[in-house]
PDB file of C-alpha atoms in Angstrom:
ATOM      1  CA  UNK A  24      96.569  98.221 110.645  1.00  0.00           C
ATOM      2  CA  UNK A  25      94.390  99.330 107.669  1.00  0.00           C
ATOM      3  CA  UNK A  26      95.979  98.830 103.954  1.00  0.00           C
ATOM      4  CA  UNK A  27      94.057 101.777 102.414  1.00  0.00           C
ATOM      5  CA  UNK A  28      96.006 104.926 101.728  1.00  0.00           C
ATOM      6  CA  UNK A  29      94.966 107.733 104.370  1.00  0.00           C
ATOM      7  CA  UNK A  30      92.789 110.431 103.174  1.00  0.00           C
ATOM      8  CA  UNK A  31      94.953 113.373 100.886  1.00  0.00           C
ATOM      9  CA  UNK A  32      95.318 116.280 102.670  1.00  0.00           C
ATOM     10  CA  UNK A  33      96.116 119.911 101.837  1.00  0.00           C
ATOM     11  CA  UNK A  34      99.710 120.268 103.956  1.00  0.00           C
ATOM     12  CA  UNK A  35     102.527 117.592 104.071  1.00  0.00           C
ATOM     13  CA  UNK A  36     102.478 115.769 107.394  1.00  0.00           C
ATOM     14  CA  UNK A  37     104.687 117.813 109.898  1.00  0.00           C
ATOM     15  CA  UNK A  38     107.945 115.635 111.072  1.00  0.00           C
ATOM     16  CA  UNK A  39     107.559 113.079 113.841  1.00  0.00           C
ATOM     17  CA  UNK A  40     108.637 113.855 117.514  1.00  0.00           C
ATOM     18  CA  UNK A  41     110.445 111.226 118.921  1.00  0.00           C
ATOM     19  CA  UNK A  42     110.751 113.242 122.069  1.00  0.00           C
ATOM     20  CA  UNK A  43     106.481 112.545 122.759  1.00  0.00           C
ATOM     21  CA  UNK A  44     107.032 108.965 122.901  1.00  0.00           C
ATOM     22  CA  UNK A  45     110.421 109.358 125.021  1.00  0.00           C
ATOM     23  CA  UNK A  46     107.994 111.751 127.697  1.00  0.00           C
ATOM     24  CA  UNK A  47     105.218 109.087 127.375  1.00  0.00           C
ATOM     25  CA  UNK A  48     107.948 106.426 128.093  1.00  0.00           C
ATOM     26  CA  UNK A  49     109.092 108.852 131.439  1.00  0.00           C
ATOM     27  CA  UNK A  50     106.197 109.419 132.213  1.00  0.00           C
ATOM     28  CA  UNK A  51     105.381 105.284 132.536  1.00  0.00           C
ATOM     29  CA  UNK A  52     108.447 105.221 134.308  1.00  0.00           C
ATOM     30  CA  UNK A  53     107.274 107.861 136.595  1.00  0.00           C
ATOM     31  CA  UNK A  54     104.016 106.288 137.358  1.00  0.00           C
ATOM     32  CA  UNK A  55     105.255 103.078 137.867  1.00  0.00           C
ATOM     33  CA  UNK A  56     107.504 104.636 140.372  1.00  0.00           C
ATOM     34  CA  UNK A  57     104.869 106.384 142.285  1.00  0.00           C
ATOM     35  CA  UNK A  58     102.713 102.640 142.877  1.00  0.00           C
ATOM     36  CA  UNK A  59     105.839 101.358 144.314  1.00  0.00           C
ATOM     37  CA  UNK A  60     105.409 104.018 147.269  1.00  0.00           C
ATOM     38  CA  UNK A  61     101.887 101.526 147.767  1.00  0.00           C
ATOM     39  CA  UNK A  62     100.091 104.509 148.765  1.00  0.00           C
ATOM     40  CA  UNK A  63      96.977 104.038 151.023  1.00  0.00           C
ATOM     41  CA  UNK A  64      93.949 104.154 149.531  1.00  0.00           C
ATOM     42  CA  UNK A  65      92.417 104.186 146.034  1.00  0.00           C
ATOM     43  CA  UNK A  66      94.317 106.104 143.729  1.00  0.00           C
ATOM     44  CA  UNK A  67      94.335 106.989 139.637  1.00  0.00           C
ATOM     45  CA  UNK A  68      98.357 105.744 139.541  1.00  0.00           C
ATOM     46  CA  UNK A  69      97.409 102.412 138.232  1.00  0.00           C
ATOM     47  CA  UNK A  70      94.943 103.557 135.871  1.00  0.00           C
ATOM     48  CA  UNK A  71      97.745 105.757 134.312  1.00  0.00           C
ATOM     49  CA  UNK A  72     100.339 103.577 134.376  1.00  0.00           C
ATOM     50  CA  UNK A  73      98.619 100.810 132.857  1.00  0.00           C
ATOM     51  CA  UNK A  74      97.102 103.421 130.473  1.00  0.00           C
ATOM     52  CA  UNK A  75     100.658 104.292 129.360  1.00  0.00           C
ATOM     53  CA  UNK A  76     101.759 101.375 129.081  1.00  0.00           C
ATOM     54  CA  UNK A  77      99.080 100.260 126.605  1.00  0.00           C
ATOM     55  CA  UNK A  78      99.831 103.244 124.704  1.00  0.00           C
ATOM     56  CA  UNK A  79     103.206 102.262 123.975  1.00  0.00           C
ATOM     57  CA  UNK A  80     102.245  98.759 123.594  1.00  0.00           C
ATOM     58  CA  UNK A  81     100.147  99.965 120.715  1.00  0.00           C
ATOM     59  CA  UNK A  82     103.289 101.588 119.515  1.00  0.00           C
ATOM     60  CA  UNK A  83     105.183  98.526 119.214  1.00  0.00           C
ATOM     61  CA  UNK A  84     102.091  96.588 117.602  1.00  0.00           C
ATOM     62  CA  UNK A  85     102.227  99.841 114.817  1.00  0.00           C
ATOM     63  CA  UNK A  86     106.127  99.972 114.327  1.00  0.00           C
ATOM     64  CA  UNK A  87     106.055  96.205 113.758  1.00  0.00           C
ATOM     65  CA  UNK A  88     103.464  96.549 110.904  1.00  0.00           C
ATOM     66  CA  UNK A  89     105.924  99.409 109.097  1.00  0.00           C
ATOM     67  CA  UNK A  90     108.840  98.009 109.670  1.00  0.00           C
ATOM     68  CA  UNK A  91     107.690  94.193 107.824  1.00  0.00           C
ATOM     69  CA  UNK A  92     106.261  96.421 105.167  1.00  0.00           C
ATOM     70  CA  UNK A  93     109.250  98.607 105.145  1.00  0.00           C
ATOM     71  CA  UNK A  94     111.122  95.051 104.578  1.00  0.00           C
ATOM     72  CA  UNK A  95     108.801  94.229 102.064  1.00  0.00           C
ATOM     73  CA  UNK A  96     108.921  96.830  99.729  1.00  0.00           C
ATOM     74  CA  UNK A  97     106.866  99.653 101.172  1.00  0.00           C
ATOM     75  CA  UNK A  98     108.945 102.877 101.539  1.00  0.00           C
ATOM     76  CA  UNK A  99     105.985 105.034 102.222  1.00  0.00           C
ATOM     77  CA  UNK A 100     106.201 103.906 105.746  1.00  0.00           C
ATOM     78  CA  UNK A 101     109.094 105.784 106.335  1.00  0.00           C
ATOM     79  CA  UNK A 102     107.815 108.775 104.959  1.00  0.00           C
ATOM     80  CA  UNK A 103     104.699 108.682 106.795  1.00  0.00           C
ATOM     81  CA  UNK A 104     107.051 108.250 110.050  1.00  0.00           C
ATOM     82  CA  UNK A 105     106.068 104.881 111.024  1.00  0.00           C
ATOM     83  CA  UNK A 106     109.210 104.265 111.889  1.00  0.00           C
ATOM     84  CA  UNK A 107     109.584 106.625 114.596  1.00  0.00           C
ATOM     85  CA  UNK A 108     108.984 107.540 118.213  1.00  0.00           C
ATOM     86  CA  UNK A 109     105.741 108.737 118.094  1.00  0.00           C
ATOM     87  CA  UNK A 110     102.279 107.580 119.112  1.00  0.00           C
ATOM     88  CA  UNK A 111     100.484 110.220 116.813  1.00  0.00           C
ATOM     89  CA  UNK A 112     101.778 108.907 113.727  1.00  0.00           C
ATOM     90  CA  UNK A 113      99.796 105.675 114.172  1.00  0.00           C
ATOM     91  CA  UNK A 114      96.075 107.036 113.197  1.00  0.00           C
ATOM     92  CA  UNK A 115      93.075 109.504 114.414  1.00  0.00           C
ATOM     93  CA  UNK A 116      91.987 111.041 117.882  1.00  0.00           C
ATOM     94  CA  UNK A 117      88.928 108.968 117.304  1.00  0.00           C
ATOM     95  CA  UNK A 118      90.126 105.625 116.657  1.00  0.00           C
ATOM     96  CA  UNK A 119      93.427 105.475 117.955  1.00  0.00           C
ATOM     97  CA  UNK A 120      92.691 106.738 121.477  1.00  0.00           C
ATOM     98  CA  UNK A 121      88.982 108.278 122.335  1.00  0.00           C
ATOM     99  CA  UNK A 122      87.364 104.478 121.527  1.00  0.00           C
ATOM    100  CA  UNK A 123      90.088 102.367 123.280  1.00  0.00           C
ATOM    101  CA  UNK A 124      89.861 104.684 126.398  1.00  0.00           C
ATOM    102  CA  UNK A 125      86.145 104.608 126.155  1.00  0.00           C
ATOM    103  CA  UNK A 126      86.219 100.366 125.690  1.00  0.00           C
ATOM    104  CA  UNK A 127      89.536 100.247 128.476  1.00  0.00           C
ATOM    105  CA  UNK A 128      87.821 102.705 131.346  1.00  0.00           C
ATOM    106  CA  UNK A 129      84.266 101.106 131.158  1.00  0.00           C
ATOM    107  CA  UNK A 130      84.840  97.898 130.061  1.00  0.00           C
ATOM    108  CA  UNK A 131      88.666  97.185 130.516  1.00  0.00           C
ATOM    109  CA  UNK A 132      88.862  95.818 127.126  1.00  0.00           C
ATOM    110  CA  UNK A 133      91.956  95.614 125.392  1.00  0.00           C
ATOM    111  CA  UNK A 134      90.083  97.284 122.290  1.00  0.00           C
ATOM    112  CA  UNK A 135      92.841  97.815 119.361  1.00  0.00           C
ATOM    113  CA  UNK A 136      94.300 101.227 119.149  1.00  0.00           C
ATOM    114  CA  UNK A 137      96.435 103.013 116.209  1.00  0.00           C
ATOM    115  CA  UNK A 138      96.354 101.850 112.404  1.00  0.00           C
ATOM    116  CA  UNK A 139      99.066 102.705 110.277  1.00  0.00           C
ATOM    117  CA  UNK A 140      97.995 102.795 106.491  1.00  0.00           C
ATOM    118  CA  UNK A 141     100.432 100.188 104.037  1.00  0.00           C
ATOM    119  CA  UNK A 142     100.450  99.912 100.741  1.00  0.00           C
ATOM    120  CA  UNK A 143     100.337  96.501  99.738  1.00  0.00           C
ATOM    121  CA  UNK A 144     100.516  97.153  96.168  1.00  0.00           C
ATOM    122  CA  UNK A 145     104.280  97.982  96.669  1.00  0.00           C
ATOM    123  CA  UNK A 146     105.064  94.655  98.996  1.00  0.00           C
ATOM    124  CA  UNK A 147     106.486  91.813  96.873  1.00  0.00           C
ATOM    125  CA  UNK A 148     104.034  89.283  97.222  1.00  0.00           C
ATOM    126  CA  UNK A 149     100.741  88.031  99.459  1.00  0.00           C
ATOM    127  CA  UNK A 150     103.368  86.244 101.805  1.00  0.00           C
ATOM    128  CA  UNK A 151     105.086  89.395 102.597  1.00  0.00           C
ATOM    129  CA  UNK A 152     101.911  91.227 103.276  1.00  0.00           C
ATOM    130  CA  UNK A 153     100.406  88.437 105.308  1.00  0.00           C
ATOM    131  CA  UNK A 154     103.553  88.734 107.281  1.00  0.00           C
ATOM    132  CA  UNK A 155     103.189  92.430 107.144  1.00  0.00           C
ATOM    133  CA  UNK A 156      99.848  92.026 108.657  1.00  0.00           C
ATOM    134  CA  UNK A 157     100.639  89.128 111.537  1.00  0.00           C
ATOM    135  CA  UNK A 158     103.863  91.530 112.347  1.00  0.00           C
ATOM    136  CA  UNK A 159     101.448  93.590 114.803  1.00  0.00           C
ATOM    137  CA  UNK A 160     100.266  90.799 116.607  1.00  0.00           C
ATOM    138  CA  UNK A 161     103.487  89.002 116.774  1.00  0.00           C
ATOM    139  CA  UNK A 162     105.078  92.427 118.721  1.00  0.00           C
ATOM    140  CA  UNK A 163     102.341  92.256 121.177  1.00  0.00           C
ATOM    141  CA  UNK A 164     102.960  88.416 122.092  1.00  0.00           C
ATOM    142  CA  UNK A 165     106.418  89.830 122.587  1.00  0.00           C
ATOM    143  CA  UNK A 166     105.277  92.839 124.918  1.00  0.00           C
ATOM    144  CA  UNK A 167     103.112  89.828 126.283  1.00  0.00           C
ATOM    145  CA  UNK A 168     105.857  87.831 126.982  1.00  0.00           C
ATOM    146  CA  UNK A 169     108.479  89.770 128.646  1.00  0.00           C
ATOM    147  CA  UNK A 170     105.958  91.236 130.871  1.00  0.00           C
ATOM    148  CA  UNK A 171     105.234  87.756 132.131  1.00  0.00           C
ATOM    149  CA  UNK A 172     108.941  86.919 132.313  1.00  0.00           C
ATOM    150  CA  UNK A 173     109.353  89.979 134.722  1.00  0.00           C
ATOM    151  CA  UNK A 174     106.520  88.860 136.810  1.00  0.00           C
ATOM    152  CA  UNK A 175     107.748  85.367 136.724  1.00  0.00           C
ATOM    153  CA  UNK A 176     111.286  86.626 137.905  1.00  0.00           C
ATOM    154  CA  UNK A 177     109.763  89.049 140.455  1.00  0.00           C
ATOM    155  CA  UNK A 178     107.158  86.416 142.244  1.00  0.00           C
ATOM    156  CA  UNK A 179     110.481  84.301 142.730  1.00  0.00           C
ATOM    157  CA  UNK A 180     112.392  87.248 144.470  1.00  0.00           C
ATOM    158  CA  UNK A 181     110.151  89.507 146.401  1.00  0.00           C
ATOM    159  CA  UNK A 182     106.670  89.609 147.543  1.00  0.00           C
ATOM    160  CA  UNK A 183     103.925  91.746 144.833  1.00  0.00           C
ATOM    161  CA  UNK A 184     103.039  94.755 145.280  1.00  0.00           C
ATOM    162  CA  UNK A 185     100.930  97.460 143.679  1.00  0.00           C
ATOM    163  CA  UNK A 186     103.010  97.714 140.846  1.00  0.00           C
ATOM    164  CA  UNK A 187     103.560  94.000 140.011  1.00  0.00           C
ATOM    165  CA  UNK A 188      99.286  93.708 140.546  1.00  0.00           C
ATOM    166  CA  UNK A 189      99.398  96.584 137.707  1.00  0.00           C
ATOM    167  CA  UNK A 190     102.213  94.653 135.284  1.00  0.00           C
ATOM    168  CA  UNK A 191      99.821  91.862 136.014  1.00  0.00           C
ATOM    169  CA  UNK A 192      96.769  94.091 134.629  1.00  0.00           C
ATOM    170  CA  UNK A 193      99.233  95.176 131.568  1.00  0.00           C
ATOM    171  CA  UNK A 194      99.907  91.661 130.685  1.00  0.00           C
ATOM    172  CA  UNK A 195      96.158  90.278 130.197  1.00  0.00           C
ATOM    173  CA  UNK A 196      95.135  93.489 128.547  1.00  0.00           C
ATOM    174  CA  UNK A 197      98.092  92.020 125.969  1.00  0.00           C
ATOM    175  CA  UNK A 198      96.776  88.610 125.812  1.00  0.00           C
ATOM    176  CA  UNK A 199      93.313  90.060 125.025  1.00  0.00           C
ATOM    177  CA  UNK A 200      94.782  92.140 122.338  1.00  0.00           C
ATOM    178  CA  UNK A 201      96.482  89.460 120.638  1.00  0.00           C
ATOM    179  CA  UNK A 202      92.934  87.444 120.916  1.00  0.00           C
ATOM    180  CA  UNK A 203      90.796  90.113 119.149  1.00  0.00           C
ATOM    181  CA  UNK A 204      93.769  91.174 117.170  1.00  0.00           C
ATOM    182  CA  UNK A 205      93.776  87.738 115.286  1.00  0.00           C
ATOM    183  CA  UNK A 206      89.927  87.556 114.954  1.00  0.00           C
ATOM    184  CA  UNK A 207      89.128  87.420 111.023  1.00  0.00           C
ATOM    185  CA  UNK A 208      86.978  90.728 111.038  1.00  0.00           C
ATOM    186  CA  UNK A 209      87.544  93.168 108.426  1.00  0.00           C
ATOM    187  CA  UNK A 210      89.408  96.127 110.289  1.00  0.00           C
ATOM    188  CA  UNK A 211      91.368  93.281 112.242  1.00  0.00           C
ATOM    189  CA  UNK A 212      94.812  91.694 111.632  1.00  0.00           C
ATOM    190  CA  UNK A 213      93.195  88.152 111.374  1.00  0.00           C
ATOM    191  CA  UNK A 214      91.546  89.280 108.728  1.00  0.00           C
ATOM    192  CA  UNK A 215      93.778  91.323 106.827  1.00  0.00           C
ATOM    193  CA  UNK A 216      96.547  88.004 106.842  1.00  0.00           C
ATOM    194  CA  UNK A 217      93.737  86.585 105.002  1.00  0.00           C
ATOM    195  CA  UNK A 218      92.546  88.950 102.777  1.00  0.00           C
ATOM    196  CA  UNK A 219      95.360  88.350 100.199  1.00  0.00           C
ATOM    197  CA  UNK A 220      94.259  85.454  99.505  1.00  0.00           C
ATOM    198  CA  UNK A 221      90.528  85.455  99.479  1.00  0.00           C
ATOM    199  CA  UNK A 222      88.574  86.553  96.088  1.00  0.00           C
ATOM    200  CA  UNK A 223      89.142  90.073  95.231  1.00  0.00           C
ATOM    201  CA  UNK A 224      85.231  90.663  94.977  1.00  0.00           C
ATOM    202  CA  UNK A 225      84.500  89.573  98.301  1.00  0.00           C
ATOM    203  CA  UNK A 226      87.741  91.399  99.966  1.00  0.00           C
ATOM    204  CA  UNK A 227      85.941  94.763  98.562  1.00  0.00           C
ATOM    205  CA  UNK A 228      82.862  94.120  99.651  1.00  0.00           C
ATOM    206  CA  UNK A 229      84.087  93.396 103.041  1.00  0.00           C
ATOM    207  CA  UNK A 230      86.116  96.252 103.042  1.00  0.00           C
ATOM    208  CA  UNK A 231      83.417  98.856 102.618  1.00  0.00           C
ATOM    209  CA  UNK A 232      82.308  97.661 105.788  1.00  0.00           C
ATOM    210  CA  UNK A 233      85.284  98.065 107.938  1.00  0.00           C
ATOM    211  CA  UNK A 234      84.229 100.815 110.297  1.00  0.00           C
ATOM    212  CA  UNK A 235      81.018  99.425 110.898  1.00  0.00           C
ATOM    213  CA  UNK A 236      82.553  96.081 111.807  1.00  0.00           C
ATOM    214  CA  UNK A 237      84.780  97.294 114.309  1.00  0.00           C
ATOM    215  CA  UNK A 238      81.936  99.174 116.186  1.00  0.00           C
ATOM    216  CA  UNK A 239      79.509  96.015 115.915  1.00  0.00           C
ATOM    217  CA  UNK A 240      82.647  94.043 117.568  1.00  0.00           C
ATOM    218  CA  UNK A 241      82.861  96.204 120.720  1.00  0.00           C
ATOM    219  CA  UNK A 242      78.902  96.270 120.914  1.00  0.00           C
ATOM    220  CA  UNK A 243      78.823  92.593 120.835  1.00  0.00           C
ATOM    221  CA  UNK A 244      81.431  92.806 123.397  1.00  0.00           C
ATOM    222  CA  UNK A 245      79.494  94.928 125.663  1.00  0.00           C
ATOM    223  CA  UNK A 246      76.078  94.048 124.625  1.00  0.00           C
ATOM    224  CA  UNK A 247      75.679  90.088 123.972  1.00  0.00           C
ATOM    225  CA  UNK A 248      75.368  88.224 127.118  1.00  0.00           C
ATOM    226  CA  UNK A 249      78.673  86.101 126.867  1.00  0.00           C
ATOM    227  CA  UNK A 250      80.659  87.958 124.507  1.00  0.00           C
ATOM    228  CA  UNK A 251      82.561  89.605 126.838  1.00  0.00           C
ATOM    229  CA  UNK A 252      82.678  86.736 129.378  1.00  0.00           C
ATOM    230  CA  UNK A 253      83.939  84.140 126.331  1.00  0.00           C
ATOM    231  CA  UNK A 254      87.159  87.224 125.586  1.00  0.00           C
ATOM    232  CA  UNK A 255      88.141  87.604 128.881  1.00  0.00           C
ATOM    233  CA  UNK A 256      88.595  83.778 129.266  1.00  0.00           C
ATOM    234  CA  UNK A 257      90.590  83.514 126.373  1.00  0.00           C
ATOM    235  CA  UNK A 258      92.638  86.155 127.535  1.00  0.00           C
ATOM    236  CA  UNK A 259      92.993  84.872 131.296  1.00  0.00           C
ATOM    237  CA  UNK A 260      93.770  81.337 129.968  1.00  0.00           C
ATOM    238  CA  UNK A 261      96.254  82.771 127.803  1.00  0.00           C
ATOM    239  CA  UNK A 262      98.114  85.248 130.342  1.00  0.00           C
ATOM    240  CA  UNK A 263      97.985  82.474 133.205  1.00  0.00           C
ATOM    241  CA  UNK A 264      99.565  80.151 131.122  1.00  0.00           C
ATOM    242  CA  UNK A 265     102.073  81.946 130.482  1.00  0.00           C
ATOM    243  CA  UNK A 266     102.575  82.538 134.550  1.00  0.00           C
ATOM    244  CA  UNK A 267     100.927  85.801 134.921  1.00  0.00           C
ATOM    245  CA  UNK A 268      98.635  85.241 138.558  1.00  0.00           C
ATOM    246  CA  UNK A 269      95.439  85.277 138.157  1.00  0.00           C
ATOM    247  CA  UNK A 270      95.009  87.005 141.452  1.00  0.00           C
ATOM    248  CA  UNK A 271      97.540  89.452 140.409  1.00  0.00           C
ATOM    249  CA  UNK A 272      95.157  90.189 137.533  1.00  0.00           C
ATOM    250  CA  UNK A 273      92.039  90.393 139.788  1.00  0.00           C
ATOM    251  CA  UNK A 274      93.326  92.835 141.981  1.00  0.00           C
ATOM    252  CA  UNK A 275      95.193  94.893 139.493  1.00  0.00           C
ATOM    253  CA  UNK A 276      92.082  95.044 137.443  1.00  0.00           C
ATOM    254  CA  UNK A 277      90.233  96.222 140.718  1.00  0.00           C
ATOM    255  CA  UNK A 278      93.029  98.715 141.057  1.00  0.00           C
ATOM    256  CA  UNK A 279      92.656 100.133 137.759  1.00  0.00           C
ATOM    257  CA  UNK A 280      88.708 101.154 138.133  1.00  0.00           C
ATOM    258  CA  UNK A 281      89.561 103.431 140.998  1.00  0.00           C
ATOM    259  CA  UNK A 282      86.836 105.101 140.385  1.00  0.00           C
ATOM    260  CA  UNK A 283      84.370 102.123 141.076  1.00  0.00           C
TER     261      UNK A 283
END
């Protein structure tokens, strides 16, 4: 979520599609399908599914932003159609997909996708826009937590199988979502709960920085000895608490580098 208004453009925005994120949904329905066949072999199926699934995810993260600003006095959203169906609403080719596919395929990090822009000048107060803010995170605990209810459910009532290894995947990429999500970087929903209530000088100063943040985060994450190591605890610890296998999560992450 960014709180900036996007850049003006010539042409209005065309209409959102609801009918791209009801094909992305078949088409997580579909894969999902196909790893039940268990298929011998090494195969891209979980890499899609669990790629589709994350995309979607990101969805609900988005639509939870607009629809607490929506609540709170921000009718833009609706305009901008936030509060629809589809995954290209929420932000660039750049940000919103190339650099989380880049950060999920080499480093399966659960890098944050789309960013919807708010305008906190028309929310009623710093509470509302904190909430506005947290609303992201809070879906993906959600997303989070009925995946691990289903795998909960399922390990009671049938043995695992390819597709419960890549729910299992799904759920800690979730868990380390909501982790970085939360951090108080600029760019980040940690930070911009915060921001409302820090001094205006230094929330500018921050914010010129915002892009640059973000792309120091993932190079910590791939580049300091640790980083990475420290994120992907916090995310296990977090997802096996909840009930999610850690062997579940070990083999669907194996799974989902195929290509390895």
């Amino acid at each position: 979520m960014t709180d900036a208004a996007p850049p003006a453009e010539g042409a209005p925005p065309k209409a959102p599609n609801n009918l791209v994120g009801a094909g992305l949904l078949a088409a997580f329905v579909a894969f999902g399908a196909i790893l039940t066949l268990d298929l011998p072999g090494r195969t891209p199926a979980t890499f899609a599914f669990v790629l589709t699934g994350w995309v979607l995810a990101v969805m609900a993260h988005e639509f939870a932003h607009a629809f607490v600003a929506y609540r709170a006095g921000d009718r833009t959203v609706k305009a901008k159609g936030y509060l629809s169906f589809d995954p290209r609403r929420y932000g660039d080719l750049g940000t919103s997909l190339v650099i989380p596919l880049i950060a999920l395929a080499l480093g399966g990090i659960g890098f944050p996708g789309g960013a919807v822009y708010l305008r906190n000048d028309m929310m009623r107060s710093p509470g509302w826009r904190a909430a506005a803010s947290l609303a992201g995170p809070a879906a993906t605990l959600v997303v989070l937590l009925v995946l691990a209810s289903v795998l909960n459910l399922w390990s009671r009532a049938a043995p695992p199988d390819a597709l419960f290894m890549a729910l299992a995947m799904l759920a800690f990429l979730q868990a380390m979502a909501l982790v970085l999500n939360l951090l108080p970087v600029p760019g980040l929903d940690g930070f911009n709960a915060l921001r409302h209530y820090l001094p205006a000088g230094l929330v500018r100063g921050l914010t010129k920085y915002e892009g640059l943040t973000m792309l120091g985060l993932l190079a910590v994450l791939f580049f300091v000895p640790g980083a990475s190591a420290l994120l992907f605890g916090a995310a296990a610890a977090i997802a096996t608490g909840l009930g999610v296998p850690g062997p579940a999560i070990a083999r669907g992450w194996d799974a989902f580098h195929f290509w390895t």
